[in-house]
mmCIF file of C-alpha atoms and ligand atoms in Angstrom:
data_model
loop_
_atom_site.group_PDB
_atom_site.id
_atom_site.type_symbol
_atom_site.label_atom_id
_atom_site.label_comp_id
_atom_site.label_asym_id
_atom_site.label_seq_id
_atom_site.Cartn_x
_atom_site.Cartn_y
_atom_site.Cartn_z
ATOM 1 C CA UNK A 1 55.700 98.990 116.518
ATOM 2 C CA UNK A 2 57.746 96.106 115.253
ATOM 3 C CA UNK A 3 60.945 96.297 113.248
ATOM 4 C CA UNK A 4 62.782 94.351 110.617
ATOM 5 C CA UNK A 5 66.385 95.084 109.628
ATOM 6 C CA UNK A 6 66.987 93.797 106.106
ATOM 7 C CA UNK A 7 70.505 95.103 105.547
ATOM 8 C CA UNK A 8 72.311 93.928 108.635
ATOM 9 C CA UNK A 9 75.383 96.127 108.544
ATOM 10 C CA UNK A 10 73.387 99.346 109.047
ATOM 11 C CA UNK A 11 73.151 98.670 112.788
ATOM 12 C CA UNK A 12 76.935 99.196 113.214
ATOM 13 C CA UNK A 13 78.153 97.772 116.516
ATOM 14 C CA UNK A 14 74.657 96.631 117.515
ATOM 15 C CA UNK A 15 73.273 93.403 116.146
ATOM 16 C CA UNK A 16 70.252 93.571 113.865
ATOM 17 C CA UNK A 17 68.271 91.346 116.228
ATOM 18 C CA UNK A 18 69.149 93.617 119.151
ATOM 19 C CA UNK A 19 67.718 96.628 117.278
ATOM 20 C CA UNK A 20 64.608 94.658 116.327
ATOM 21 C CA UNK A 21 64.097 93.580 119.940
ATOM 22 C CA UNK A 22 64.566 97.127 121.254
ATOM 23 C CA UNK A 23 61.925 98.472 118.855
ATOM 24 C CA UNK A 24 59.173 96.024 119.769
ATOM 25 C CA UNK A 25 56.125 97.582 121.428
ATOM 26 C CA UNK A 26 57.521 101.108 121.557
ATOM 27 C CA UNK A 27 55.828 104.221 120.230
ATOM 28 C CA UNK A 28 57.411 107.226 118.525
ATOM 29 C CA UNK A 29 57.208 110.312 120.737
ATOM 30 C CA UNK A 30 59.147 112.943 118.831
ATOM 31 C CA UNK A 31 61.370 113.376 115.788
ATOM 32 C CA UNK A 32 64.358 115.712 115.937
ATOM 33 C CA UNK A 33 67.556 116.333 114.037
ATOM 34 C CA UNK A 34 70.992 117.145 115.405
ATOM 35 C CA UNK A 35 73.918 117.551 112.988
ATOM 36 C CA UNK A 36 73.615 114.661 110.505
ATOM 37 C CA UNK A 37 71.558 112.518 112.867
ATOM 38 C CA UNK A 38 67.810 112.056 112.721
ATOM 39 C CA UNK A 39 66.691 111.276 116.254
ATOM 40 C CA UNK A 40 63.414 109.404 116.623
ATOM 41 C CA UNK A 41 62.573 109.429 120.322
ATOM 42 C CA UNK A 42 60.879 106.238 121.448
ATOM 43 C CA UNK A 43 58.869 105.462 124.554
ATOM 44 C CA UNK A 44 60.766 104.073 127.536
ATOM 45 C CA UNK A 45 63.829 106.313 127.257
ATOM 46 C CA UNK A 46 65.244 105.080 123.960
ATOM 47 C CA UNK A 47 66.070 106.873 120.749
ATOM 48 C CA UNK A 48 66.417 105.581 117.217
ATOM 49 C CA UNK A 49 69.380 107.309 115.655
ATOM 50 C CA UNK A 50 69.393 107.383 111.856
ATOM 51 C CA UNK A 51 72.216 108.607 109.646
ATOM 52 C CA UNK A 52 71.142 108.840 106.017
ATOM 53 C CA UNK A 53 74.611 108.596 104.499
ATOM 54 C CA UNK A 54 74.688 109.827 100.906
ATOM 55 C CA UNK A 55 71.502 108.257 99.540
ATOM 56 C CA UNK A 56 69.404 107.244 102.538
ATOM 57 C CA UNK A 57 65.775 108.240 102.884
ATOM 58 C CA UNK A 58 63.033 107.730 105.468
ATOM 59 C CA UNK A 59 59.502 107.350 104.167
ATOM 60 C CA UNK A 60 56.113 106.704 105.740
ATOM 61 C CA UNK A 61 53.673 104.507 103.821
ATOM 62 C CA UNK A 62 50.011 103.941 104.600
ATOM 63 C CA UNK A 63 50.259 100.133 104.745
ATOM 64 C CA UNK A 64 53.477 98.423 105.838
ATOM 65 C CA UNK A 65 52.608 95.335 103.779
ATOM 66 C CA UNK A 66 52.965 97.389 100.574
ATOM 67 C CA UNK A 67 56.653 98.117 101.147
ATOM 68 C CA UNK A 68 59.057 97.734 98.202
ATOM 69 C CA UNK A 69 61.228 94.626 98.056
ATOM 70 C CA UNK A 70 64.555 96.313 98.688
ATOM 71 C CA UNK A 71 64.683 98.457 101.812
ATOM 72 C CA UNK A 72 67.423 98.579 104.456
ATOM 73 C CA UNK A 73 64.891 98.426 107.297
ATOM 74 C CA UNK A 74 61.165 98.725 107.847
ATOM 75 C CA UNK A 75 58.867 99.307 110.797
ATOM 76 C CA UNK A 76 55.224 98.314 111.140
ATOM 77 C CA UNK A 77 52.890 100.323 113.373
ATOM 78 C CA UNK A 78 49.688 99.249 115.125
ATOM 79 C CA UNK A 79 47.619 101.530 112.870
ATOM 80 C CA UNK A 80 48.884 99.637 109.818
ATOM 81 C CA UNK A 81 51.302 102.297 108.629
ATOM 82 C CA UNK A 82 54.914 101.573 107.846
ATOM 83 C CA UNK A 83 58.187 103.466 108.107
ATOM 84 C CA UNK A 84 60.817 102.602 105.515
ATOM 85 C CA UNK A 85 64.534 103.219 105.535
ATOM 86 C CA UNK A 86 65.657 103.080 101.935
ATOM 87 C CA UNK A 87 69.302 103.442 101.013
ATOM 88 C CA UNK A 88 70.543 102.519 97.548
ATOM 89 C CA UNK A 89 74.251 102.903 98.292
ATOM 90 C CA UNK A 90 74.002 101.485 101.764
ATOM 91 C CA UNK A 91 76.128 104.096 103.554
ATOM 92 C CA UNK A 92 73.473 104.958 106.133
ATOM 93 C CA UNK A 93 73.050 103.589 109.636
ATOM 94 C CA UNK A 94 70.261 102.942 112.111
ATOM 95 C CA UNK A 95 70.691 102.085 115.786
ATOM 96 C CA UNK A 96 68.524 102.213 118.912
ATOM 97 C CA UNK A 97 70.275 103.678 121.943
ATOM 98 C CA UNK A 98 69.663 104.903 125.445
ATOM 99 C CA UNK A 99 68.264 108.433 125.042
ATOM 100 C CA UNK A 100 70.188 110.011 127.911
ATOM 101 C CA UNK A 101 73.491 108.567 126.715
ATOM 102 C CA UNK A 102 72.847 109.751 123.161
ATOM 103 C CA UNK A 103 72.045 113.241 124.406
ATOM 104 C CA UNK A 104 75.340 113.288 126.293
ATOM 105 C CA UNK A 105 77.286 112.200 123.203
ATOM 106 C CA UNK A 106 75.619 114.802 120.997
ATOM 107 C CA UNK A 107 76.269 117.590 123.513
ATOM 108 C CA UNK A 108 79.868 117.862 122.272
ATOM 109 C CA UNK A 109 78.688 118.970 118.830
ATOM 110 C CA UNK A 110 79.076 122.574 117.715
ATOM 111 C CA UNK A 111 76.174 124.899 116.835
ATOM 112 C CA UNK A 112 73.755 124.110 114.024
ATOM 113 C CA UNK A 113 74.804 126.296 111.066
ATOM 114 C CA UNK A 114 71.223 127.399 110.356
ATOM 115 C CA UNK A 115 70.430 128.183 113.994
ATOM 116 C CA UNK A 116 70.537 131.573 115.703
ATOM 117 C CA UNK A 117 73.546 130.424 117.731
ATOM 118 C CA UNK A 118 75.674 130.303 114.594
ATOM 119 C CA UNK A 119 76.572 133.962 114.109
ATOM 120 C CA UNK A 120 79.622 135.476 112.429
ATOM 121 C CA UNK A 121 80.890 136.353 115.925
ATOM 122 C CA UNK A 122 80.447 132.758 117.103
ATOM 123 C CA UNK A 123 82.425 131.517 114.105
ATOM 124 C CA UNK A 124 85.187 134.075 114.723
ATOM 125 C CA UNK A 125 85.366 133.069 118.396
ATOM 126 C CA UNK A 126 85.601 129.396 117.631
ATOM 127 C CA UNK A 127 88.252 130.019 114.919
ATOM 128 C CA UNK A 128 90.441 132.342 116.980
ATOM 129 C CA UNK A 129 94.000 131.046 117.384
ATOM 130 C CA UNK A 130 93.075 127.710 115.802
ATOM 131 C CA UNK A 131 95.707 126.333 113.434
ATOM 132 C CA UNK A 132 93.487 123.745 111.772
ATOM 133 C CA UNK A 133 93.289 124.204 107.981
ATOM 134 C CA UNK A 134 90.038 125.990 107.111
ATOM 135 C CA UNK A 135 88.493 122.939 105.402
ATOM 136 C CA UNK A 136 89.362 120.565 108.263
ATOM 137 C CA UNK A 137 87.948 123.090 110.731
ATOM 138 C CA UNK A 138 84.647 123.320 108.845
ATOM 139 C CA UNK A 139 84.228 119.553 108.875
ATOM 140 C CA UNK A 140 85.088 119.234 112.567
ATOM 141 C CA UNK A 141 81.669 118.509 114.084
ATOM 142 C CA UNK A 142 82.721 120.022 117.430
ATOM 143 C CA UNK A 143 83.128 123.400 115.663
ATOM 144 C CA UNK A 144 80.044 123.399 113.439
ATOM 145 C CA UNK A 145 77.547 120.553 113.410
ATOM 146 C CA UNK A 146 76.402 118.859 110.259
ATOM 147 C CA UNK A 147 78.606 120.440 107.611
ATOM 148 C CA UNK A 148 79.840 117.725 105.238
ATOM 149 C CA UNK A 149 82.590 117.444 102.659
ATOM 150 C CA UNK A 150 80.674 118.857 99.712
ATOM 151 C CA UNK A 151 79.260 121.921 101.463
ATOM 152 C CA UNK A 152 82.538 122.714 103.246
ATOM 153 C CA UNK A 153 84.360 122.802 99.889
ATOM 154 C CA UNK A 154 81.646 124.876 98.252
ATOM 155 C CA UNK A 155 81.520 127.391 101.118
ATOM 156 C CA UNK A 156 85.276 127.944 100.912
ATOM 157 C CA UNK A 157 84.999 128.474 97.163
ATOM 158 C CA UNK A 158 82.244 131.067 97.552
ATOM 159 C CA UNK A 159 84.232 132.834 100.295
ATOM 160 C CA UNK A 160 87.392 132.576 98.112
ATOM 161 C CA UNK A 161 89.422 131.014 100.912
ATOM 162 C CA UNK A 162 92.289 128.556 100.373
ATOM 163 C CA UNK A 163 91.194 125.358 102.196
ATOM 164 C CA UNK A 164 94.759 124.863 103.497
ATOM 165 C CA UNK A 165 94.898 128.218 105.292
ATOM 166 C CA UNK A 166 94.938 127.974 109.100
ATOM 167 C CA UNK A 167 91.481 129.151 110.077
ATOM 168 C CA UNK A 168 92.847 131.285 112.920
ATOM 169 C CA UNK A 169 94.838 133.367 110.424
ATOM 170 C CA UNK A 170 91.760 134.580 108.519
ATOM 171 C CA UNK A 171 90.875 138.253 108.937
ATOM 172 C CA UNK A 172 87.471 139.250 110.369
ATOM 173 C CA UNK A 173 86.080 140.250 106.940
ATOM 174 C CA UNK A 174 87.124 136.893 105.499
ATOM 175 C CA UNK A 175 85.492 135.021 108.385
ATOM 176 C CA UNK A 176 82.351 137.096 107.840
ATOM 177 C CA UNK A 177 82.397 136.079 104.188
ATOM 178 C CA UNK A 178 82.846 132.442 105.190
ATOM 179 C CA UNK A 179 79.940 132.622 107.620
ATOM 180 C CA UNK A 180 77.686 134.148 104.956
ATOM 181 C CA UNK A 181 78.778 131.517 102.407
ATOM 182 C CA UNK A 182 78.006 128.606 104.759
ATOM 183 C CA UNK A 183 74.527 129.912 105.521
ATOM 184 C CA UNK A 184 73.749 130.737 101.870
ATOM 185 C CA UNK A 185 74.914 127.338 100.613
ATOM 186 C CA UNK A 186 72.956 125.378 103.193
ATOM 187 C CA UNK A 187 69.780 127.422 102.571
ATOM 188 C CA UNK A 188 70.199 126.719 98.885
ATOM 189 C CA UNK A 189 70.705 123.023 99.548
ATOM 190 C CA UNK A 190 67.551 122.864 101.675
ATOM 191 C CA UNK A 191 65.578 124.588 98.908
ATOM 192 C CA UNK A 192 66.800 122.207 96.224
ATOM 193 C CA UNK A 193 66.144 119.227 98.500
ATOM 194 C CA UNK A 194 62.551 120.395 98.972
ATOM 195 C CA UNK A 195 62.132 120.566 95.211
ATOM 196 C CA UNK A 196 63.647 117.109 94.741
ATOM 197 C CA UNK A 197 61.346 115.604 97.370
ATOM 198 C CA UNK A 198 58.236 116.867 95.620
ATOM 199 C CA UNK A 199 59.220 115.152 92.383
ATOM 200 C CA UNK A 200 58.683 111.486 91.536
ATOM 201 C CA UNK A 201 61.813 109.395 91.944
ATOM 202 C CA UNK A 202 62.712 110.908 95.269
ATOM 203 C CA UNK A 203 65.794 112.582 96.523
ATOM 204 C CA UNK A 204 69.439 111.927 95.686
ATOM 205 C CA UNK A 205 71.435 114.662 97.333
ATOM 206 C CA UNK A 206 74.838 113.971 95.802
ATOM 207 C CA UNK A 207 73.365 113.733 92.312
ATOM 208 C CA UNK A 208 71.123 116.774 92.543
ATOM 209 C CA UNK A 209 73.585 119.211 94.008
ATOM 210 C CA UNK A 210 75.282 121.346 91.373
ATOM 211 C CA UNK A 211 78.734 121.947 92.751
ATOM 212 C CA UNK A 212 81.192 124.626 91.682
ATOM 213 C CA UNK A 213 84.306 122.717 92.784
ATOM 214 C CA UNK A 214 83.346 119.440 94.482
ATOM 215 C CA UNK A 215 84.023 116.432 92.239
ATOM 216 C CA UNK A 216 85.392 118.627 89.454
ATOM 217 C CA UNK A 217 89.124 117.944 89.497
ATOM 218 C CA UNK A 218 90.738 119.144 86.253
ATOM 219 C CA UNK A 219 87.601 120.963 85.066
ATOM 220 C CA UNK A 220 87.651 124.704 84.510
ATOM 221 C CA UNK A 221 86.656 127.039 87.332
ATOM 222 C CA UNK A 222 83.389 128.742 86.398
ATOM 223 C CA UNK A 223 84.769 132.097 87.628
ATOM 224 C CA UNK A 224 88.362 132.254 86.335
ATOM 225 C CA UNK A 225 88.707 129.145 84.093
ATOM 226 C CA UNK A 226 91.709 127.801 86.012
ATOM 227 C CA UNK A 227 91.797 124.013 86.538
ATOM 228 C CA UNK A 228 90.121 122.815 89.755
ATOM 229 C CA UNK A 229 92.543 120.951 92.010
ATOM 230 C CA UNK A 230 92.000 118.027 94.355
ATOM 231 C CA UNK A 231 94.082 117.444 97.470
ATOM 232 C CA UNK A 232 93.637 115.205 100.498
ATOM 233 C CA UNK A 233 93.033 116.733 103.934
ATOM 234 C CA UNK A 234 92.397 114.649 107.039
ATOM 235 C CA UNK A 235 91.799 111.642 104.815
ATOM 236 C CA UNK A 236 89.129 113.324 102.682
ATOM 237 C CA UNK A 237 89.225 114.886 99.222
ATOM 238 C CA UNK A 238 89.236 118.664 99.029
ATOM 239 C CA UNK A 239 88.442 120.380 95.751
ATOM 240 C CA UNK A 240 89.323 124.022 95.192
ATOM 241 C CA UNK A 241 90.301 126.655 92.638
ATOM 242 C CA UNK A 242 93.989 127.570 93.196
ATOM 243 C CA UNK A 243 93.429 130.965 91.561
ATOM 244 C CA UNK A 244 90.187 132.135 93.199
ATOM 245 C CA UNK A 245 90.918 130.710 96.626
ATOM 246 C CA UNK A 246 93.850 132.358 98.382
HETATM 247 ZN ZN1 LIG B 301 88.741 130.192 89.900
#
């Protein structure tokens, strides 16, 4: 394949020309996902690591010459097909790294929340004696991989847990409820993403997700009608219902 980076800042600390040079002549061997990273394994021991950000999208087209004008990056394959990285808000990233090194870096991540490894017991074990506030804990990628700001807030709302509570102080039934809420919310999100993908106009996660608390500061809670609050935790906004979540 050959590569062209159109939006140069997506390659982070690598230069765009470095990424383009690393892509040349390689073939795609496997596509995986770990946490929020899409890992496209390339021949010769390299991996293309893609983070979609809020609005990023990868798309295969049958002829690379028919790509739209505005894409963050595009790849042309020998069989004529193209791979596009589209990203309207430009928060995504794309780098090409040594596969072994990337594997080592990703090994520190916690379990995938929709995998068999993520059980209620595993969550309780990882939360035991931890003083991190519940919301900060949920977003800590070493605890659980791939849970972002929106879904962490929504899971705590469903489980009726105050996001400021030290996670180690939650009782076993409350941790069970939290585990169930995380799994239910992510399953739901996957379902709605599948629906969005099959519709013209594509997929805009942040826009499509109907949140109960996220982004709703000052609005009424749909359960108790109290005003939703916003606070800052570890530099990120947390939305919650002060009445439902204790
Ligand atoms: Zn409420």
